[in-house]
Coordinates of C-alpha atoms and ligand atoms in Angstrom, one line a residue:
X22 CA 313.7 305.7 20.8
X23 CA 311.4 303.3 22.5
X24 CA 312.7 302.5 26.0
X25 CA 313.0 299.0 27.4
X26 CA 310.2 299.9 29.8
X27 CA 307.9 300.9 27.0
X28 CA 308.6 297.6 25.1
X29 CA 308.0 295.7 28.3
X30 CA 304.6 297.4 28.8
X31 CA 303.6 296.8 25.2
X32 CA 304.5 293.1 25.6
X33 CA 302.6 292.9 28.9
X34 CA 299.5 294.3 27.3
X35 CA 299.6 292.3 24.1
X36 CA 300.3 289.0 26.0
X37 CA 297.3 289.8 28.3
X38 CA 295.1 290.5 25.3
X39 CA 296.2 287.3 23.5
X40 CA 295.9 285.3 26.8
X41 CA 292.3 286.6 27.2
X42 CA 291.3 285.3 23.7
X43 CA 293.1 282.0 24.1
X44 CA 291.9 281.3 27.6
X45 CA 288.3 282.3 26.8
X46 CA 288.3 279.4 24.4
X47 CA 289.1 276.8 27.1
X48 CA 285.9 274.9 27.8
X49 CA 284.7 274.6 31.5
X50 CA 285.6 270.9 31.2
X51 CA 289.2 271.8 31.2
X52 CA 289.2 274.7 33.7
X53 CA 291.0 272.7 36.4
X54 CA 293.8 271.5 34.1
X55 CA 294.0 275.2 32.9
X56 CA 294.7 276.3 36.5
X57 CA 297.5 273.8 36.9
X58 CA 298.9 274.4 33.4
X59 CA 299.2 278.2 34.0
X60 CA 300.7 277.4 37.4
X61 CA 303.4 275.3 35.7
X62 CA 304.1 277.9 33.0
X63 CA 304.3 280.6 35.7
X64 CA 307.2 278.4 37.1
X65 CA 309.2 280.4 34.4
X66 CA 310.3 282.4 37.5
X67 CA 312.8 279.6 37.5
X68 CA 314.9 281.5 34.8
X69 CA 315.3 284.5 37.1
X70 CA 316.0 282.2 40.1
X71 CA 318.7 280.3 38.2
X72 CA 320.8 283.4 37.6
X73 CA 320.5 284.5 41.3
X74 CA 321.4 281.0 42.6
X75 CA 324.3 280.5 40.2
X76 CA 325.7 284.1 40.0
X77 CA 328.5 285.6 42.0
X78 CA 326.1 287.8 44.0
X79 CA 327.2 286.8 47.6
X80 CA 326.1 284.2 50.1
X81 CA 322.7 285.9 51.0
X82 CA 321.6 286.1 47.3
X83 CA 322.8 282.5 46.6
X84 CA 320.7 281.2 49.6
X85 CA 317.6 283.1 48.4
X86 CA 318.2 282.0 44.8
X87 CA 318.6 278.4 45.9
X88 CA 315.2 278.5 47.7
X89 CA 313.7 280.2 44.7
X90 CA 315.0 277.5 42.3
X91 CA 313.6 274.8 44.6
X92 CA 310.2 276.5 44.7
X93 CA 310.0 277.2 41.0
X94 CA 311.2 273.8 39.9
X95 CA 308.6 272.2 42.3
X96 CA 305.9 274.2 40.4
X97 CA 307.2 273.4 36.9
X98 CA 307.6 269.7 37.5
X99 CA 304.5 269.3 39.7
X100 CA 302.3 271.5 37.6
X101 CA 303.1 269.8 34.3
X102 CA 302.8 266.3 35.8
X103 CA 299.4 266.9 37.4
X104 CA 298.1 268.6 34.3
X105 CA 299.1 265.6 32.2
X106 CA 297.6 263.3 34.7
X107 CA 294.3 265.1 34.5
X108 CA 294.4 265.4 30.7
X109 CA 295.1 261.7 30.3
X110 CA 291.8 261.0 32.1
X111 CA 289.6 263.0 29.7
X112 CA 288.5 260.3 27.2
X113 CA 285.5 259.8 25.0
X114 CA 283.7 256.4 25.0
X115 CA 285.6 255.6 21.7
X116 CA 289.0 256.4 23.3
X117 CA 288.1 254.1 26.2
X118 CA 287.3 251.3 23.8
X119 CA 290.8 251.8 22.4
X120 CA 289.5 252.7 18.9
X121 CA 291.2 256.1 18.7
X122 CA 294.8 256.8 18.5
X123 CA 296.4 257.9 21.7
X124 CA 298.6 260.9 22.1
X125 CA 302.1 260.0 21.0
X126 CA 305.4 261.8 21.2
X127 CA 305.9 263.2 17.8
X128 CA 309.6 263.1 16.9
X129 CA 309.0 265.2 13.7
X130 CA 307.8 268.1 15.8
X131 CA 310.9 268.0 18.0
X132 CA 313.2 267.6 15.0
X133 CA 311.6 270.7 13.3
X134 CA 312.2 272.7 16.5
X135 CA 315.8 271.6 16.8
X136 CA 316.5 272.4 13.2
X137 CA 315.0 275.9 13.8
X138 CA 317.2 276.5 16.8
X139 CA 320.3 275.1 15.0
X140 CA 319.5 277.4 12.0
X141 CA 319.3 280.4 14.3
X142 CA 322.6 279.6 15.9
X143 CA 324.3 279.3 12.4
X144 CA 322.9 282.7 11.4
X145 CA 324.3 284.3 14.6
X146 CA 327.6 282.7 14.0
X147 CA 328.1 284.0 10.5
X148 CA 326.8 287.4 11.3
X149 CA 329.1 287.7 14.3
X150 CA 332.1 286.1 12.6
X151 CA 332.6 289.2 10.5
X152 CA 333.7 291.2 13.6
X153 CA 334.8 288.8 16.4
X154 CA 336.7 285.7 16.7
X155 CA 335.0 282.3 17.4
X156 CA 336.1 282.0 21.1
X157 CA 334.7 285.4 22.0
X158 CA 331.6 284.6 20.0
X159 CA 331.0 281.3 21.8
X160 CA 331.7 282.6 25.3
X161 CA 330.0 286.0 25.2
X162 CA 327.9 286.7 22.2
X163 CA 326.2 283.4 21.4
X164 CA 324.7 282.7 24.9
X165 CA 323.2 286.2 25.2
X166 CA 321.8 286.4 21.7
X167 CA 320.7 282.8 21.5
X168 CA 318.9 283.1 24.8
X169 CA 316.7 285.9 23.7
X170 CA 315.6 283.9 20.6
X171 CA 315.1 280.8 22.9
X172 CA 312.8 282.9 25.0
X173 CA 310.8 284.1 21.9
X174 CA 310.3 280.5 20.8
X175 CA 309.4 279.5 24.4
X176 CA 306.8 282.2 24.6
X177 CA 305.2 281.1 21.3
X178 CA 305.2 277.5 22.6
X179 CA 303.5 278.5 25.9
X180 CA 300.7 280.3 23.9
X181 CA 300.3 277.3 21.6
X182 CA 300.2 275.1 24.7
X183 CA 297.4 277.1 26.2
X184 CA 295.6 277.1 22.9
X185 CA 295.7 273.3 22.9
X186 CA 293.5 273.4 26.0
X187 CA 290.6 274.6 23.9
X188 CA 289.8 270.9 23.3
X189 CA 290.5 267.7 25.2
X190 CA 291.6 266.2 21.9
X191 CA 294.6 268.5 21.5
X192 CA 295.2 269.3 25.1
X193 CA 298.0 266.9 25.8
X194 CA 299.8 267.7 22.6
X195 CA 299.5 271.4 23.5
X196 CA 301.0 270.8 26.9
X197 CA 303.9 268.9 25.4
X198 CA 304.7 272.1 23.4
X199 CA 304.5 274.2 26.6
X200 CA 306.8 271.7 28.4
X201 CA 309.3 271.9 25.5
X202 CA 309.1 275.7 25.7
X203 CA 310.0 275.5 29.4
X204 CA 312.9 273.2 28.7
X205 CA 314.2 275.5 26.1
X206 CA 314.0 278.6 28.3
X207 CA 315.6 276.8 31.3
X208 CA 318.4 275.2 29.3
X209 CA 319.1 278.4 27.5
X210 CA 319.3 280.3 30.8
X211 CA 321.9 277.8 32.0
X212 CA 324.3 279.5 29.5
X213 CA 323.7 282.9 31.0
X214 CA 327.1 284.6 31.3
X215 CA 326.5 285.6 34.9
X216 CA 326.1 282.0 36.1
X217 CA 329.5 280.8 37.6
X218 CA 328.4 277.7 39.5
X219 CA 325.8 275.1 39.0
X220 CA 326.1 273.5 42.5
X221 CA 323.1 275.2 44.1
X222 CA 321.0 275.1 40.9
X223 CA 321.4 271.4 40.7
X224 CA 320.6 270.7 44.4
X225 CA 317.6 273.1 44.3
X226 CA 316.4 271.5 41.1
X227 CA 316.7 267.9 42.4
X228 CA 314.8 268.8 45.6
X229 CA 312.1 270.7 43.6
X230 CA 311.8 267.8 41.2
X231 CA 311.3 265.3 44.0
X232 CA 308.7 267.4 45.8
X233 CA 307.0 268.4 42.5
X234 CA 307.0 264.8 41.4
X235 CA 305.3 263.7 44.6
X236 CA 302.8 266.6 44.4
X237 CA 302.1 265.9 40.7
X238 CA 301.8 262.1 40.8
X239 CA 300.6 261.1 44.2
X240 CA 298.1 263.8 45.3
X241 CA 294.5 262.6 44.9
X242 CA 292.2 264.4 42.5
X243 CA 290.0 265.5 45.4
X244 CA 293.0 267.5 46.8
X245 CA 293.7 269.4 43.6
X246 CA 292.3 272.8 45.0
X247 CA 294.8 272.8 47.9
X248 CA 297.6 271.6 45.7
X249 CA 297.0 274.5 43.4
X250 CA 297.0 277.0 46.3
X251 CA 300.2 275.5 47.6
X252 CA 301.9 275.9 44.2
X253 CA 300.8 279.5 44.0
X254 CA 302.4 280.1 47.3
X255 CA 305.7 278.6 46.2
X256 CA 305.7 280.6 42.9
X257 CA 305.0 283.8 44.8
X258 CA 307.7 283.1 47.3
X259 CA 310.2 282.5 44.5
X260 CA 309.3 285.9 43.0
X261 CA 309.5 287.7 46.3
X262 CA 312.9 286.2 47.2
X263 CA 314.4 287.1 43.8
X264 CA 313.2 290.7 44.4
X265 CA 314.8 290.8 47.9
X266 CA 318.0 289.4 46.5
X267 CA 318.2 292.1 43.8
X268 CA 317.5 294.8 46.3
X269 CA 320.3 293.5 48.6
X270 CA 322.7 293.1 45.7
X271 CA 322.3 296.6 44.5
X272 CA 322.3 298.0 48.1
X273 CA 319.2 300.0 47.2
X274 CA 321.0 301.7 44.3
X275 CA 318.1 301.3 41.9
X276 CA 316.4 303.5 39.3
X277 CA 312.8 304.6 40.0
X278 CA 311.5 302.2 37.3
X279 CA 313.4 299.2 38.7
X280 CA 312.4 300.1 42.3
X281 CA 308.7 300.3 41.3
X282 CA 308.8 296.9 39.6
X283 CA 310.9 295.4 42.4
X284 CA 308.6 296.8 45.1
X285 CA 305.5 295.6 43.3
X286 CA 307.1 292.1 43.0
X287 CA 308.0 291.7 46.6
X288 CA 304.7 293.1 47.9
X289 CA 302.4 291.1 45.6
X290 CA 304.7 288.0 45.9
X291 CA 304.8 288.3 49.7
X292 CA 301.0 288.7 50.2
X293 CA 300.3 285.9 47.6
X294 CA 302.7 283.6 49.5
X295 CA 301.0 283.9 52.9
X296 CA 297.5 284.2 51.4
X297 CA 297.9 281.1 49.3
X298 CA 299.4 279.2 52.2
X299 CA 296.4 280.1 54.3
X300 CA 294.0 279.1 51.5
X301 CA 295.8 275.7 51.2
X302 CA 295.6 275.1 55.0
X303 CA 291.9 276.0 55.2
X304 CA 291.1 273.7 52.3
X305 CA 293.1 270.9 53.8
X306 CA 291.3 271.4 57.1
X307 CA 294.6 272.3 58.9
X308 CA 293.0 275.6 59.9
X309 CA 289.3 276.3 60.7
X310 CA 287.4 276.7 57.5
X311 CA 285.0 279.3 58.8
X312 CA 285.7 283.0 58.3
X313 CA 287.6 284.6 61.2
X314 CA 286.3 288.1 61.7
X315 CA 286.8 290.9 64.3
X316 CA 285.5 294.4 64.7
X317 CA 287.2 297.0 62.5
X318 CA 288.8 294.3 60.4
X319 CA 288.4 296.1 57.0
X320 CA 289.6 299.4 58.4
X321 CA 292.7 297.7 59.9
X322 CA 293.4 295.8 56.6
X323 CA 293.0 299.0 54.5
X324 CA 295.3 301.0 56.9
X325 CA 297.9 298.3 56.6
X326 CA 297.7 298.3 52.9
X327 CA 298.0 302.1 52.9
X328 CA 301.2 301.8 55.0
X329 CA 302.6 299.3 52.6
X330 CA 301.8 301.4 49.5
X331 CA 303.2 304.5 51.4
X332 CA 306.5 302.7 52.1
X333 CA 306.8 301.7 48.4
X334 CA 306.2 305.3 47.3
X335 CA 308.9 306.5 49.7
X336 CA 311.3 303.8 48.5
X337 CA 310.7 304.7 44.8
X338 CA 311.9 308.2 45.7
X339 CA 314.6 307.2 48.2
X340 CA 315.5 303.6 47.4
X341 CA 318.5 303.3 49.8
X342 CA 316.4 302.7 52.9
X343 CA 316.9 299.0 53.6
X344 CA 315.2 298.9 57.0
X345 CA 312.0 300.3 55.5
X346 CA 312.3 297.9 52.6
X347 CA 312.5 294.8 54.9
X348 CA 309.7 296.1 57.1
X349 CA 307.5 296.6 54.0
X350 CA 308.2 293.0 52.9
X351 CA 307.3 291.8 56.4
X352 CA 304.0 293.8 56.3
X353 CA 303.2 292.3 52.9
X354 CA 303.5 288.8 54.4
X355 CA 301.2 289.8 57.3
X356 CA 298.7 291.5 54.9
X357 CA 298.3 288.2 52.8
X358 CA 297.5 286.4 56.0
X359 CA 295.0 289.0 57.1
X360 CA 293.4 289.1 53.7
X361 CA 292.4 285.5 53.7
X362 CA 291.4 284.8 57.3
X363 CA 288.0 286.5 57.0
X364 CA 287.1 284.3 54.1
X365 CA 285.4 280.9 54.5
X366 CA 286.9 277.7 53.1
X367 CA 284.0 277.4 50.7
X368 CA 284.9 280.7 49.0
X369 CA 288.5 279.7 48.6
X370 CA 288.3 278.8 44.9
X371 CA 287.6 282.4 44.0
X372 CA 290.4 283.4 46.3
X373 CA 292.7 280.8 44.7
X374 CA 292.0 282.1 41.2
X375 CA 292.6 285.7 42.3
X376 CA 295.8 284.7 44.0
X377 CA 296.8 282.9 40.8
X378 CA 296.3 286.2 39.1
X379 CA 298.4 288.0 41.7
X380 CA 301.1 285.4 41.4
X381 CA 301.2 286.1 37.6
X382 CA 301.5 289.8 38.3
X383 CA 304.4 289.2 40.7
X384 CA 306.1 287.2 38.0
X385 CA 305.5 289.9 35.4
X386 CA 306.9 292.5 37.9
X387 CA 310.0 290.3 38.2
X388 CA 310.2 290.3 34.4
X389 CA 310.1 294.2 34.4
X390 CA 312.8 294.3 37.1
X391 CA 315.2 291.9 35.3
X392 CA 313.9 293.2 31.9
X393 CA 313.2 289.6 31.0
X394 CA 310.5 289.5 28.4
X395 CA 309.5 285.8 28.7
X396 CA 308.7 286.5 32.4
X397 CA 306.6 289.5 31.4
X398 CA 304.7 287.4 28.9
X399 CA 304.1 284.4 31.1
X400 CA 303.2 286.6 34.1
X401 CA 300.7 288.4 32.0
X402 CA 299.2 285.1 30.7
X403 CA 299.0 283.7 34.2
X404 CA 297.5 287.0 35.6
X405 CA 294.9 287.0 32.8
X406 CA 294.0 283.4 33.3
X407 CA 293.5 283.7 37.1
X408 CA 291.5 286.9 36.7
X409 CA 289.3 285.4 34.0
X410 CA 288.6 282.2 36.0
X411 CA 287.7 284.3 39.1
X412 CA 285.3 286.4 37.0
X413 CA 283.7 283.3 35.3
X414 CA 283.2 281.8 38.8
X415 CA 281.6 285.0 40.1
X416 CA 279.3 285.2 37.1
X417 CA 278.2 281.6 37.5
X418 CA 277.6 282.2 41.2
X419 CA 275.8 285.5 40.5
X420 CA 278.2 287.4 42.6
X421 CA 279.7 290.7 41.5
X422 CA 283.4 291.0 40.8
X423 CA 283.5 294.1 43.0
X424 CA 282.2 292.0 45.9
X425 CA 285.0 289.6 45.4
X426 CA 287.7 292.2 44.7
X427 CA 286.9 294.5 47.6
X428 CA 286.2 292.1 50.4
X429 CA 283.2 290.8 52.3
X430 CA 283.2 287.6 50.3
X431 CA 282.9 284.3 52.2
X432 CA 280.6 286.1 54.6
X433 CA 277.4 285.3 52.8
X434 CA 274.5 286.1 55.0
X435 CA 272.8 282.8 56.0
X436 CA 269.1 282.8 55.0
X437 CA 266.7 282.4 57.9
X438 CA 266.3 278.7 57.5
X439 CA 263.9 278.1 60.5
X440 CA 260.4 279.3 59.9
X441 CA 260.8 279.5 56.1
X442 CA 261.9 275.8 56.0
X443 CA 259.0 274.7 58.2
X444 CA 256.4 276.4 56.0
X445 CA 257.7 274.5 52.9
X446 CA 255.8 271.2 53.4
X447 CA 256.5 267.5 53.5
X448 CA 259.8 265.8 52.7
X449 CA 259.5 262.2 51.2
X450 CA 262.4 259.8 51.8
X451 CA 263.3 256.6 50.0
X452 CA 265.6 253.7 50.9
X453 CA 268.2 252.1 48.6
X454 CA 266.1 249.0 48.3
X455 CA 263.0 251.0 47.2
X456 CA 265.1 253.0 44.9
X457 CA 266.4 249.8 43.2
X458 CA 262.7 248.9 42.4
X459 CA 262.0 252.4 41.0
X460 CA 265.1 252.0 38.7
X461 CA 263.5 249.0 37.1
X462 CA 260.8 251.3 35.7
X463 CA 262.7 254.2 34.2
X464 CA 264.2 254.6 30.7
X465 CA 266.2 257.8 31.0
X466 CA 268.2 259.4 33.8
X467 CA 270.2 262.6 34.3
X468 CA 272.8 262.4 37.0
X469 CA 273.6 265.7 38.7
X470 CA 276.8 265.6 40.7
X471 CA 277.7 268.3 43.2
X472 CA 280.1 269.0 46.0
X473 CA 278.8 266.2 48.2
X474 CA 280.0 263.7 45.6
X475 CA 283.5 265.0 46.1
X476 CA 283.2 264.9 49.9
X477 CA 281.9 261.4 49.8
X478 CA 284.5 260.4 47.0
X479 CA 281.5 258.8 45.4
X480 CA 282.5 259.4 41.8
X481 CA 283.6 255.7 41.2
X482 CA 280.2 254.5 42.6
X483 CA 278.4 256.9 40.4
X484 CA 280.3 255.8 37.3
X485 CA 279.6 252.1 38.1
X486 CA 275.9 252.8 38.6
X487 CA 275.7 254.6 35.3
X488 CA 277.4 251.7 33.5
X489 CA 275.1 249.2 35.1
X490 CA 272.0 251.2 34.1
X491 CA 273.3 251.7 30.6
X492 CA 273.8 248.0 30.2
X493 CA 270.1 247.7 31.2
X494 CA 269.2 250.0 28.3
X495 CA 268.6 253.1 30.3
X496 CA 269.8 256.4 28.7
X497 CA 272.1 258.1 31.2
X498 CA 273.5 261.6 30.8
X499 CA 275.5 263.7 33.3
X500 CA 274.6 267.3 33.9
X501 CA 277.6 269.5 34.9
X502 CA 277.0 273.0 36.4
X503 CA 280.0 275.3 35.9
X504 CA 280.3 275.9 39.7
X505 CA 279.3 272.6 41.0
X506 CA 281.8 271.6 43.6
X507 CA 284.5 273.9 44.9
X508 CA 286.6 274.6 41.8
X509 CA 285.9 275.4 38.2
X510 CA 285.7 272.0 36.3
X511 CA 285.8 270.1 39.7
X512 CA 283.1 267.6 38.7
X513 CA 284.7 267.0 35.2
X514 CA 288.0 266.0 36.8
X515 CA 286.4 263.7 39.4
X516 CA 284.2 262.0 36.8
X517 CA 287.2 261.7 34.4
X518 CA 289.1 260.1 37.3
X519 CA 286.3 257.6 37.5
X520 CA 286.7 256.9 33.7
X521 CA 283.4 258.5 32.7
X522 CA 283.8 259.4 29.0
X523 CA 283.6 263.2 28.6
X524 CA 281.2 262.9 25.7
X525 CA 278.6 261.8 28.3
X526 CA 279.0 265.0 30.2
X527 CA 276.6 267.9 29.3
X528 CA 277.0 271.5 30.3
X529 CA 274.1 273.5 31.7
X530 CA 272.9 275.0 28.4
X531 CA 273.0 271.6 26.7
X532 CA 271.3 269.6 29.3
X533 CA 268.5 271.9 30.6
X534 CA 266.2 271.2 27.7
X535 CA 266.5 267.4 28.4
X536 CA 265.2 267.5 32.0
X537 CA 261.5 267.7 31.0
X538 CA 261.9 264.4 29.2
X539 CA 264.0 262.6 31.8
X540 CA 262.3 259.9 33.8
X541 CA 264.6 260.6 36.7
X542 CA 267.1 263.3 37.8
X543 CA 269.5 261.7 40.3
X544 CA 271.1 264.4 42.4
X545 CA 274.3 263.3 44.1
X546 CA 275.5 265.7 46.7
X547 CA 274.5 268.8 44.7
X548 CA 272.4 271.5 46.3
X549 CA 272.7 275.2 45.4
X550 CA 273.1 274.4 41.7
X551 CA 269.7 272.8 41.7
X552 CA 267.8 275.3 43.8
X553 CA 264.7 276.6 42.0
X554 CA 264.7 279.6 44.3
X555 CA 267.4 281.0 42.0
X556 CA 264.7 281.5 39.4
X557 CA 261.6 282.2 41.4
X558 CA 262.5 283.9 44.8
X559 CA 263.7 287.5 44.3
X560 CA 264.7 287.6 48.0
X561 CA 267.0 284.6 47.8
X562 CA 270.7 285.2 47.8
X563 CA 270.8 282.8 44.9
X564 CA 268.3 284.7 42.8
X565 CA 269.7 285.2 39.3
X566 CA 272.2 282.3 39.4
X567 CA 271.7 280.0 36.4
X568 CA 270.8 276.5 37.7
X569 CA 270.3 273.0 36.4
X570 CA 266.5 272.6 35.9
X571 CA 266.2 269.4 37.9
X572 CA 262.6 270.2 39.0
X573 CA 261.4 269.7 35.5
X574 CA 262.3 266.0 35.5
X575 CA 259.4 263.4 35.9
X576 CA 260.9 262.2 39.2
X577 CA 263.8 263.4 41.4
X578 CA 266.0 261.5 43.8
X579 CA 268.5 263.4 46.0
X580 CA 271.4 261.6 47.7
X581 CA 272.6 263.7 50.7
X582 CA 272.9 263.2 54.5
X583 CA 270.3 265.7 55.7
X584 CA 268.2 268.7 54.7
X585 CA 271.2 270.9 55.5
X586 CA 271.8 273.7 53.1
X587 CA 274.9 273.9 50.8
X588 CA 277.5 276.5 50.3
X589 CA 275.1 279.4 50.1
X590 CA 273.4 278.5 53.3
X591 CA 270.0 278.7 51.6
X592 CA 267.2 276.1 52.1
X593 CA 266.4 274.2 48.9
X594 CA 262.7 274.1 48.1
X595 CA 263.3 271.2 45.7
X596 CA 263.3 268.8 48.6
X597 CA 259.6 269.7 49.3
X598 CA 258.5 269.0 45.7
X599 CA 256.0 266.1 45.6
X600 CA 258.1 264.5 42.8
X601 CA 261.3 264.6 44.9
X602 CA 262.5 261.7 47.2
X603 CA 265.4 262.0 49.5
X604 CA 267.9 259.1 49.9
X605 CA 269.5 260.2 53.2
X606 CA 273.1 259.1 54.0
X607 CA 276.6 259.5 52.8
X608 CA 276.5 259.3 49.0
X609 CA 279.1 256.6 48.7
X610 CA 277.4 254.4 51.2
X611 CA 274.0 254.9 49.7
X612 CA 275.4 254.0 46.3
X613 CA 277.0 250.8 47.7
X614 CA 273.7 249.8 49.2
X615 CA 271.8 250.6 46.0
X616 CA 274.3 248.5 44.0
X617 CA 273.8 245.6 46.4
X618 CA 270.0 245.9 46.1
X619 CA 270.2 246.2 42.3
X620 CA 272.3 243.0 42.0
X621 CA 270.1 241.1 44.4
Ligands
NAP718 P1 276.6 272.7 47.7 O1 275.4 273.6 47.4 O2 277.7 273.2 48.4 O3 275.9 271.5 48.4 C1 276.6 270.3 48.7 C2 275.7 269.4 49.4 O4 276.5 268.1 49.5 C3 275.4 269.8 50.8 O5 274.1 270.3 50.9 C4 275.6 268.5 51.6 O6 274.4 268.2 52.3 C5 276.0 267.5 50.6 N1 277.0 266.6 51.1 C6 278.1 266.9 51.8 N2 278.8 265.8 52.1 C7 278.1 264.7 51.6 C8 278.3 263.3 51.6 N3 279.3 262.7 52.2 N4 277.3 262.6 51.0 C9 276.2 263.1 50.4 N5 276.0 264.4 50.4 C10 276.9 265.2 51.0 O7 277.2 272.1 46.4 P2 276.9 272.3 44.8 O8 275.4 272.1 44.5 O9 277.9 271.5 44.1 O10 277.1 273.9 44.6 C11 278.4 274.4 44.7 C12 278.4 275.7 45.5 O11 279.7 276.1 45.7 C13 277.6 276.8 44.8 O12 276.9 277.6 45.6 C14 278.8 277.6 44.1 O13 278.4 278.9 43.9 C15 279.8 277.4 45.2 N6 281.2 277.7 44.7 C16 281.6 276.9 43.6 C17 282.9 277.2 43.1 C18 283.4 276.4 41.9 O14 284.3 276.9 41.2 N7 282.9 275.2 41.7 C19 283.7 278.2 43.6 C20 283.2 278.9 44.7 C21 281.9 278.6 45.2 P3 274.4 267.3 53.6 O15 275.3 268.0 54.6 O16 273.0 267.3 54.0 O17 274.9 266.0 53.2

């Protein structure tokens, strides 16, 4: 007979395979909402936490369960709210003019689901009636059996939800299905026969809802990367705490399979917790963003990892060794911290995507430990999504996955800027007033936003300028590089926030053929993604990275503060091109001045 473990492994693999195909269809436009959506769905660790917080497992477990419920509900509420906030911003020009229907709650869909659930309950009732009385049935049988069917429906709704992200048109509807799936799973779990009190569940849920609500509704779009990192840390902490509680409850009396899953859960959960916290602190500027390195760092980290893995192997053989277990958990926390300190803030997006994947794996491990299939499915989906996004980022940056996975990232060697830069030639600058005159003579423009636009928070100014130019009959298009900014889909979200219709945004493959015909390429705080050395200089660290072919435009204007390099530390030869003019200064201030000049 097939064992529970085998079934779990099949489910894990199939969910990962399905997740791969669904997530590959999500366009780069929606990569940031994808990250927050999978983050919210991974909040399914809430179902495991509810049982620990409400069960009769002792004070220690109740406290851990309570913290886990708070963390998971923060993720669910915050994750779904910010995803919806982002998705609401993605509109076409028609939508903005109010010509297209908006997403509306569809009562028929909800009714159909309720009828389905009611139908299932009736079937259970009649099948069980034959051999048990109604009271026994309602108290013992119904909750357990109904729950497993609730979980199946929830899993299907999560997958449909992610599938909705394949187009901005259906994305909000898809997310509604995922939200409904989460509601079903959570409400169903509340009937779990081991839950004897709701006190700590309710308090944890209220606190989590308030924190998640604030994180989902109040955080500015420019702070989305650090919010995502913080959510990963909360989800991972929840998984880790549930694992610790289970170990404590069983006093180490665990089978080898359960101990393996539990060990994996607490190790990956622990290191993801501290690693993600570090990532959030670096991105928020609370910790220095530069890589912190010391001699023998890699050897030390690898030795620590070996000690952690060795402890787990010992525990699998001899599970009743509590001191070793708690030391192992402590070391996992330390390892997460050490893993992230040598990585610079600029490389954090790749780290965040990888930690997202680790968080998913910790959730799946929790699912194996509790033999809870919905957690195995969502953990696998989350793990696949994070891993895929990390790989897509690496590919777009022309960095190898091995380089990312096995360290040394964030320590990109800086190119020798000095003599090479001097040999490049003359840099021409332009003022906002002169630029206003130039704009009178152009008929088409391609706007190329980059990380500097996010730093300057210039997206609203950019959108206003584009509108003004369009009113003057100039054809304006936006060119979006897949890794412009510091997060997949970063520019899309910022421009959507500034109400730029997404049908005016062109991805790299679509826009590159247009550059040769454009009268002007207006580069706003972008650098690496426009560097022609990526095509021409075999010695450049950027060589091989696909770029926006700005240099083919008839004229180029770059808004940035200096000639300083971008993320890669490589000098940009575009700035020495005779067609290129530099409008030096903070992008927002330069745009304000340009606006004033255009109006006068
Ligand atoms: P970039 O190469 O990092 O360059 C950004 C430029 O913005 C800088 O050169 C900076 O020049 C300018 N800037 C900063 N603050 C500014 C302000 N207030 N006003 C005007 N300009 C300002 O950016 P990018 O072209 O967007 O390229 C993104 C880079 O990040 C790529 O190398 C990519 O591989 C990497 N990356 C991206 C992701 C992702 O998922 N998007 C993930 C990891 C890594 P000044 O200091 O002279 O102003």
